[in-house]
């Protein structure tokens, strides 16, 4: 066995270990879907305040019910109660871990006999872990108290004033968060008799958002008998409600229509496959492998060295030298940092790919093909429509399996909470253009065809899809991304044109970011 092979085996094992650790770490992180559902609940609450001039208009009532549901307040309360329970469970776990670490720290500070030349600084390691857990505990406490503030407002709007006062009293207990004064303000607003605190308005405006803010302010202004301000905020609430209705219609109607078209298209393709067999569209190139001149060592070299280690080891170390901080509070800096790191990983991977296969130039037919004058647009658009119902069904099953855990792509959270148009533009370029080009070139353009040297085409599609999903380093996303990867692989193997899966991938990422932008803008 040559030195090169030994080195490649070692790097492969290192890559598997690093990826496994990252996937295991994601297991204890909450899914982004849980937070996304709360954002959608908030926009529904805004939309349900929409009132026309004729409040007895049956057609309006039917439209509003179709958009926001039959009982939006009850549904929102249930959603917030589930979120609160989940946060409390995670908080209890974090506090237990912190208590155990503090006990270990006491033992480490006064050991019975210090060991000379001990290479491990146990005290420092325990302190670092303790600091990280303290931050997590504080963050979870703050989130729990924020949920309690909102949950109380939902309860009081349903006539459950006593329950709401009890909910807010939990926030007023000794706590490390900043919501104690807000809870006192809300308690005063709905007490009998009311108790108005002098700083009520700024506290509500600074700590509540959307429907929760306007509801609390309306209660405040009614008690203060400030009719002019009350009229203004009620007018603003109606404008926000109409805006929320349009956004909900876009968020729900466009994907639903696309999924419906995709379902019809999928059924039609399956029927055609049964009727026409090898002459059907799905059977086109289905069993035709690529002529692959290189062996498995080149495949491992490109993916282990050029992708996994480049993204998990080399580029992160390089970024520590560059004057760019991903931990910055500036969302533009965060967006730019994500883009730079992504481009550097892509540049590194393309460099390794080029130097690995250049001795095989010119490549056989069908390798890395970009044919602009073909039906790639129909393949990409049709693939997107059919992928939507498939991935949605898999995601619903997946959510039940993981019960809100398993982590998610951090870019989604940044895009959802961003209020900066420049940052959003950078996110759209990263996810809608850079990611589809890079990932499709590598996974569908190189990996899938290379695997056909050892596997049938369907097996290559499946394996490349699994690796594509695992590369996102989030356990909860493996099943949905594998399903998406299979559709991407089928589109590429049938069309033999990289533009088709790149378009599908771009539409998928852009649609996701557009929905996040609409949800985030309504909540912000």
PDB file of C-alpha atoms in Angstrom, residues 73-230:
ATOM      1  CA  UNK A  73     -56.547  32.386  19.018  1.00  0.00           C
ATOM      2  CA  UNK A  74     -57.052  28.840  20.333  1.00  0.00           C
ATOM      3  CA  UNK A  75     -54.618  27.431  17.763  1.00  0.00           C
ATOM      4  CA  UNK A  76     -52.025  30.076  18.607  1.00  0.00           C
ATOM      5  CA  UNK A  77     -52.383  29.389  22.339  1.00  0.00           C
ATOM      6  CA  UNK A  78     -51.809  25.679  21.772  1.00  0.00           C
ATOM      7  CA  UNK A  79     -48.770  26.444  19.613  1.00  0.00           C
ATOM      8  CA  UNK A  80     -47.249  28.722  22.253  1.00  0.00           C
ATOM      9  CA  UNK A  81     -47.956  26.238  25.061  1.00  0.00           C
ATOM     10  CA  UNK A  82     -46.140  23.491  23.141  1.00  0.00           C
ATOM     11  CA  UNK A  83     -43.210  25.825  22.457  1.00  0.00           C
ATOM     12  CA  UNK A  84     -43.098  26.834  26.126  1.00  0.00           C
ATOM     13  CA  UNK A  85     -43.062  23.187  27.281  1.00  0.00           C
ATOM     14  CA  UNK A  86     -40.248  22.375  24.843  1.00  0.00           C
ATOM     15  CA  UNK A  87     -38.165  25.328  26.048  1.00  0.00           C
ATOM     16  CA  UNK A  88     -38.745  24.395  29.699  1.00  0.00           C
ATOM     17  CA  UNK A  89     -37.623  20.813  29.019  1.00  0.00           C
ATOM     18  CA  UNK A  90     -34.415  22.018  27.363  1.00  0.00           C
ATOM     19  CA  UNK A  91     -33.876  24.526  30.193  1.00  0.00           C
ATOM     20  CA  UNK A  92     -34.202  21.809  32.834  1.00  0.00           C
ATOM     21  CA  UNK A  93     -31.637  19.671  31.011  1.00  0.00           C
ATOM     22  CA  UNK A  94     -29.215  22.601  30.694  1.00  0.00           C
ATOM     23  CA  UNK A  95     -29.587  23.536  34.372  1.00  0.00           C
ATOM     24  CA  UNK A  96     -28.938  19.921  35.442  1.00  0.00           C
ATOM     25  CA  UNK A  97     -25.785  19.790  33.324  1.00  0.00           C
ATOM     26  CA  UNK A  98     -24.667  23.135  34.760  1.00  0.00           C
ATOM     27  CA  UNK A  99     -25.194  21.902  38.329  1.00  0.00           C
ATOM     28  CA  UNK A 100     -23.086  18.789  37.634  1.00  0.00           C
ATOM     29  CA  UNK A 101     -20.335  20.913  36.060  1.00  0.00           C
ATOM     30  CA  UNK A 102     -20.265  23.237  39.064  1.00  0.00           C
ATOM     31  CA  UNK A 103     -19.914  20.220  41.348  1.00  0.00           C
ATOM     32  CA  UNK A 104     -17.014  18.952  39.234  1.00  0.00           C
ATOM     33  CA  UNK A 105     -15.490  22.429  39.264  1.00  0.00           C
ATOM     34  CA  UNK A 106     -15.445  22.453  43.071  1.00  0.00           C
ATOM     35  CA  UNK A 107     -13.604  19.133  43.054  1.00  0.00           C
ATOM     36  CA  UNK A 108     -11.147  20.364  40.419  1.00  0.00           C
ATOM     37  CA  UNK A 109     -10.305  23.533  42.394  1.00  0.00           C
ATOM     38  CA  UNK A 110      -9.147  21.611  45.512  1.00  0.00           C
ATOM     39  CA  UNK A 111      -7.713  18.268  44.363  1.00  0.00           C
ATOM     40  CA  UNK A 112      -6.283  16.021  47.100  1.00  0.00           C
ATOM     41  CA  UNK A 113      -2.853  15.939  45.502  1.00  0.00           C
ATOM     42  CA  UNK A 114      -1.874  17.978  42.409  1.00  0.00           C
ATOM     43  CA  UNK A 115      -0.247  16.003  39.629  1.00  0.00           C
ATOM     44  CA  UNK A 116       3.007  17.485  38.279  1.00  0.00           C
ATOM     45  CA  UNK A 117       3.313  18.168  34.566  1.00  0.00           C
ATOM     46  CA  UNK A 118      -0.353  17.349  33.965  1.00  0.00           C
ATOM     47  CA  UNK A 119      -0.970  18.081  30.224  1.00  0.00           C
ATOM     48  CA  UNK A 120      -4.722  18.649  30.732  1.00  0.00           C
ATOM     49  CA  UNK A 121      -5.910  21.886  32.279  1.00  0.00           C
ATOM     50  CA  UNK A 122      -9.085  20.424  33.756  1.00  0.00           C
ATOM     51  CA  UNK A 123     -10.081  23.575  35.605  1.00  0.00           C
ATOM     52  CA  UNK A 124      -9.903  25.734  32.474  1.00  0.00           C
ATOM     53  CA  UNK A 125     -11.873  23.175  30.432  1.00  0.00           C
ATOM     54  CA  UNK A 126     -14.607  22.954  33.065  1.00  0.00           C
ATOM     55  CA  UNK A 127     -14.825  26.733  33.311  1.00  0.00           C
ATOM     56  CA  UNK A 128     -15.230  27.071  29.536  1.00  0.00           C
ATOM     57  CA  UNK A 129     -17.996  24.458  29.485  1.00  0.00           C
ATOM     58  CA  UNK A 130     -19.629  26.159  32.471  1.00  0.00           C
ATOM     59  CA  UNK A 131     -19.579  29.555  30.739  1.00  0.00           C
ATOM     60  CA  UNK A 132     -21.139  28.094  27.593  1.00  0.00           C
ATOM     61  CA  UNK A 133     -23.877  26.380  29.612  1.00  0.00           C
ATOM     62  CA  UNK A 134     -24.548  29.561  31.597  1.00  0.00           C
ATOM     63  CA  UNK A 135     -25.096  31.405  28.298  1.00  0.00           C
ATOM     64  CA  UNK A 136     -27.439  28.648  27.092  1.00  0.00           C
ATOM     65  CA  UNK A 137     -29.391  28.721  30.360  1.00  0.00           C
ATOM     66  CA  UNK A 138     -29.755  32.521  30.210  1.00  0.00           C
ATOM     67  CA  UNK A 139     -30.898  32.351  26.573  1.00  0.00           C
ATOM     68  CA  UNK A 140     -33.478  29.662  27.369  1.00  0.00           C
ATOM     69  CA  UNK A 141     -34.737  31.581  30.416  1.00  0.00           C
ATOM     70  CA  UNK A 142     -35.185  34.676  28.296  1.00  0.00           C
ATOM     71  CA  UNK A 143     -37.035  32.719  25.602  1.00  0.00           C
ATOM     72  CA  UNK A 144     -39.289  31.066  28.200  1.00  0.00           C
ATOM     73  CA  UNK A 145     -40.197  34.413  29.755  1.00  0.00           C
ATOM     74  CA  UNK A 146     -40.827  35.943  26.322  1.00  0.00           C
ATOM     75  CA  UNK A 147     -43.182  33.073  25.514  1.00  0.00           C
ATOM     76  CA  UNK A 148     -44.969  33.580  28.856  1.00  0.00           C
ATOM     77  CA  UNK A 149     -45.567  37.254  28.074  1.00  0.00           C
ATOM     78  CA  UNK A 150     -47.166  36.369  24.743  1.00  0.00           C
ATOM     79  CA  UNK A 151     -49.042  33.367  26.094  1.00  0.00           C
ATOM     80  CA  UNK A 152     -50.655  35.568  28.755  1.00  0.00           C
ATOM     81  CA  UNK A 153     -51.876  38.045  26.123  1.00  0.00           C
ATOM     82  CA  UNK A 154     -53.411  35.170  24.146  1.00  0.00           C
ATOM     83  CA  UNK A 155     -55.129  33.872  27.288  1.00  0.00           C
ATOM     84  CA  UNK A 156     -56.546  37.255  28.289  1.00  0.00           C
ATOM     85  CA  UNK A 157     -57.937  37.803  24.784  1.00  0.00           C
ATOM     86  CA  UNK A 158     -59.952  34.600  25.230  1.00  0.00           C
ATOM     87  CA  UNK A 159     -61.413  35.763  28.526  1.00  0.00           C
ATOM     88  CA  UNK A 160     -59.001  33.742  30.693  1.00  0.00           C
ATOM     89  CA  UNK A 161     -57.774  36.718  32.731  1.00  0.00           C
ATOM     90  CA  UNK A 162     -57.003  34.738  35.895  1.00  0.00           C
ATOM     91  CA  UNK A 163     -54.916  32.247  33.911  1.00  0.00           C
ATOM     92  CA  UNK A 164     -53.080  35.108  32.179  1.00  0.00           C
ATOM     93  CA  UNK A 165     -52.251  36.807  35.493  1.00  0.00           C
ATOM     94  CA  UNK A 166     -50.890  33.501  36.786  1.00  0.00           C
ATOM     95  CA  UNK A 167     -48.767  33.113  33.620  1.00  0.00           C
ATOM     96  CA  UNK A 168     -47.304  36.607  34.002  1.00  0.00           C
ATOM     97  CA  UNK A 169     -46.624  36.003  37.707  1.00  0.00           C
ATOM     98  CA  UNK A 170     -44.139  33.287  36.680  1.00  0.00           C
ATOM     99  CA  UNK A 171     -42.120  35.927  34.825  1.00  0.00           C
ATOM    100  CA  UNK A 172     -42.111  38.184  37.912  1.00  0.00           C
ATOM    101  CA  UNK A 173     -40.332  35.555  40.005  1.00  0.00           C
ATOM    102  CA  UNK A 174     -36.575  36.097  40.585  1.00  0.00           C
ATOM    103  CA  UNK A 175     -35.113  35.795  37.110  1.00  0.00           C
ATOM    104  CA  UNK A 176     -32.053  36.778  35.122  1.00  0.00           C
ATOM    105  CA  UNK A 177     -34.102  38.100  32.201  1.00  0.00           C
ATOM    106  CA  UNK A 178     -35.287  41.637  31.386  1.00  0.00           C
ATOM    107  CA  UNK A 179     -39.012  40.858  31.109  1.00  0.00           C
ATOM    108  CA  UNK A 180     -40.002  41.242  34.771  1.00  0.00           C
ATOM    109  CA  UNK A 181     -41.067  44.887  34.335  1.00  0.00           C
ATOM    110  CA  UNK A 182     -43.018  44.047  31.164  1.00  0.00           C
ATOM    111  CA  UNK A 183     -44.903  41.320  33.057  1.00  0.00           C
ATOM    112  CA  UNK A 184     -45.744  43.870  35.780  1.00  0.00           C
ATOM    113  CA  UNK A 185     -47.060  46.286  33.133  1.00  0.00           C
ATOM    114  CA  UNK A 186     -49.280  43.602  31.551  1.00  0.00           C
ATOM    115  CA  UNK A 187     -50.517  42.446  34.944  1.00  0.00           C
ATOM    116  CA  UNK A 188     -51.464  46.036  35.787  1.00  0.00           C
ATOM    117  CA  UNK A 189     -53.307  46.534  32.487  1.00  0.00           C
ATOM    118  CA  UNK A 190     -55.624  43.546  33.023  1.00  0.00           C
ATOM    119  CA  UNK A 191     -55.981  43.696  36.819  1.00  0.00           C
ATOM    120  CA  UNK A 192     -59.240  44.687  38.482  1.00  0.00           C
ATOM    121  CA  UNK A 193     -58.933  47.561  39.161  1.00  0.00           C
ATOM    122  CA  UNK A 194     -56.234  48.380  36.565  1.00  0.00           C
ATOM    123  CA  UNK A 195     -52.838  49.659  37.685  1.00  0.00           C
ATOM    124  CA  UNK A 196     -51.041  51.808  35.105  1.00  0.00           C
ATOM    125  CA  UNK A 197     -47.266  52.026  35.487  1.00  0.00           C
ATOM    126  CA  UNK A 198     -45.588  55.255  34.299  1.00  0.00           C
ATOM    127  CA  UNK A 199     -43.213  53.498  31.871  1.00  0.00           C
ATOM    128  CA  UNK A 200     -45.834  51.150  30.405  1.00  0.00           C
ATOM    129  CA  UNK A 201     -45.780  52.423  26.807  1.00  0.00           C
ATOM    130  CA  UNK A 202     -41.976  52.278  26.178  1.00  0.00           C
ATOM    131  CA  UNK A 203     -41.714  48.860  27.827  1.00  0.00           C
ATOM    132  CA  UNK A 204     -44.477  47.460  25.594  1.00  0.00           C
ATOM    133  CA  UNK A 205     -42.993  49.029  22.453  1.00  0.00           C
ATOM    134  CA  UNK A 206     -39.482  47.744  23.189  1.00  0.00           C
ATOM    135  CA  UNK A 207     -40.299  44.193  24.285  1.00  0.00           C
ATOM    136  CA  UNK A 208     -43.365  43.115  22.310  1.00  0.00           C
ATOM    137  CA  UNK A 209     -43.874  42.778  18.555  1.00  0.00           C
ATOM    138  CA  UNK A 210     -46.667  42.597  16.010  1.00  0.00           C
ATOM    139  CA  UNK A 211     -50.136  41.609  17.236  1.00  0.00           C
ATOM    140  CA  UNK A 212     -48.949  41.284  20.849  1.00  0.00           C
ATOM    141  CA  UNK A 213     -47.649  44.864  20.884  1.00  0.00           C
ATOM    142  CA  UNK A 214     -50.753  46.395  19.288  1.00  0.00           C
ATOM    143  CA  UNK A 215     -53.084  44.416  21.599  1.00  0.00           C
ATOM    144  CA  UNK A 216     -51.262  45.612  24.719  1.00  0.00           C
ATOM    145  CA  UNK A 217     -51.099  49.212  23.476  1.00  0.00           C
ATOM    146  CA  UNK A 218     -54.824  49.272  22.629  1.00  0.00           C
ATOM    147  CA  UNK A 219     -55.597  48.108  26.173  1.00  0.00           C
ATOM    148  CA  UNK A 220     -53.298  50.806  27.577  1.00  0.00           C
ATOM    149  CA  UNK A 221     -54.758  53.640  25.472  1.00  0.00           C
ATOM    150  CA  UNK A 222     -58.329  52.558  26.267  1.00  0.00           C
ATOM    151  CA  UNK A 223     -57.586  52.755  29.993  1.00  0.00           C
ATOM    152  CA  UNK A 224     -55.854  56.115  29.516  1.00  0.00           C
ATOM    153  CA  UNK A 225     -58.820  57.308  27.367  1.00  0.00           C
ATOM    154  CA  UNK A 226     -56.433  58.582  24.676  1.00  0.00           C
ATOM    155  CA  UNK A 227     -58.865  58.400  21.749  1.00  0.00           C
ATOM    156  CA  UNK A 228     -56.606  60.073  19.161  1.00  0.00           C
ATOM    157  CA  UNK A 229     -53.726  57.643  19.725  1.00  0.00           C
ATOM    158  CA  UNK A 230     -56.174  54.736  19.980  1.00  0.00           C
TER     159      UNK A 230
END
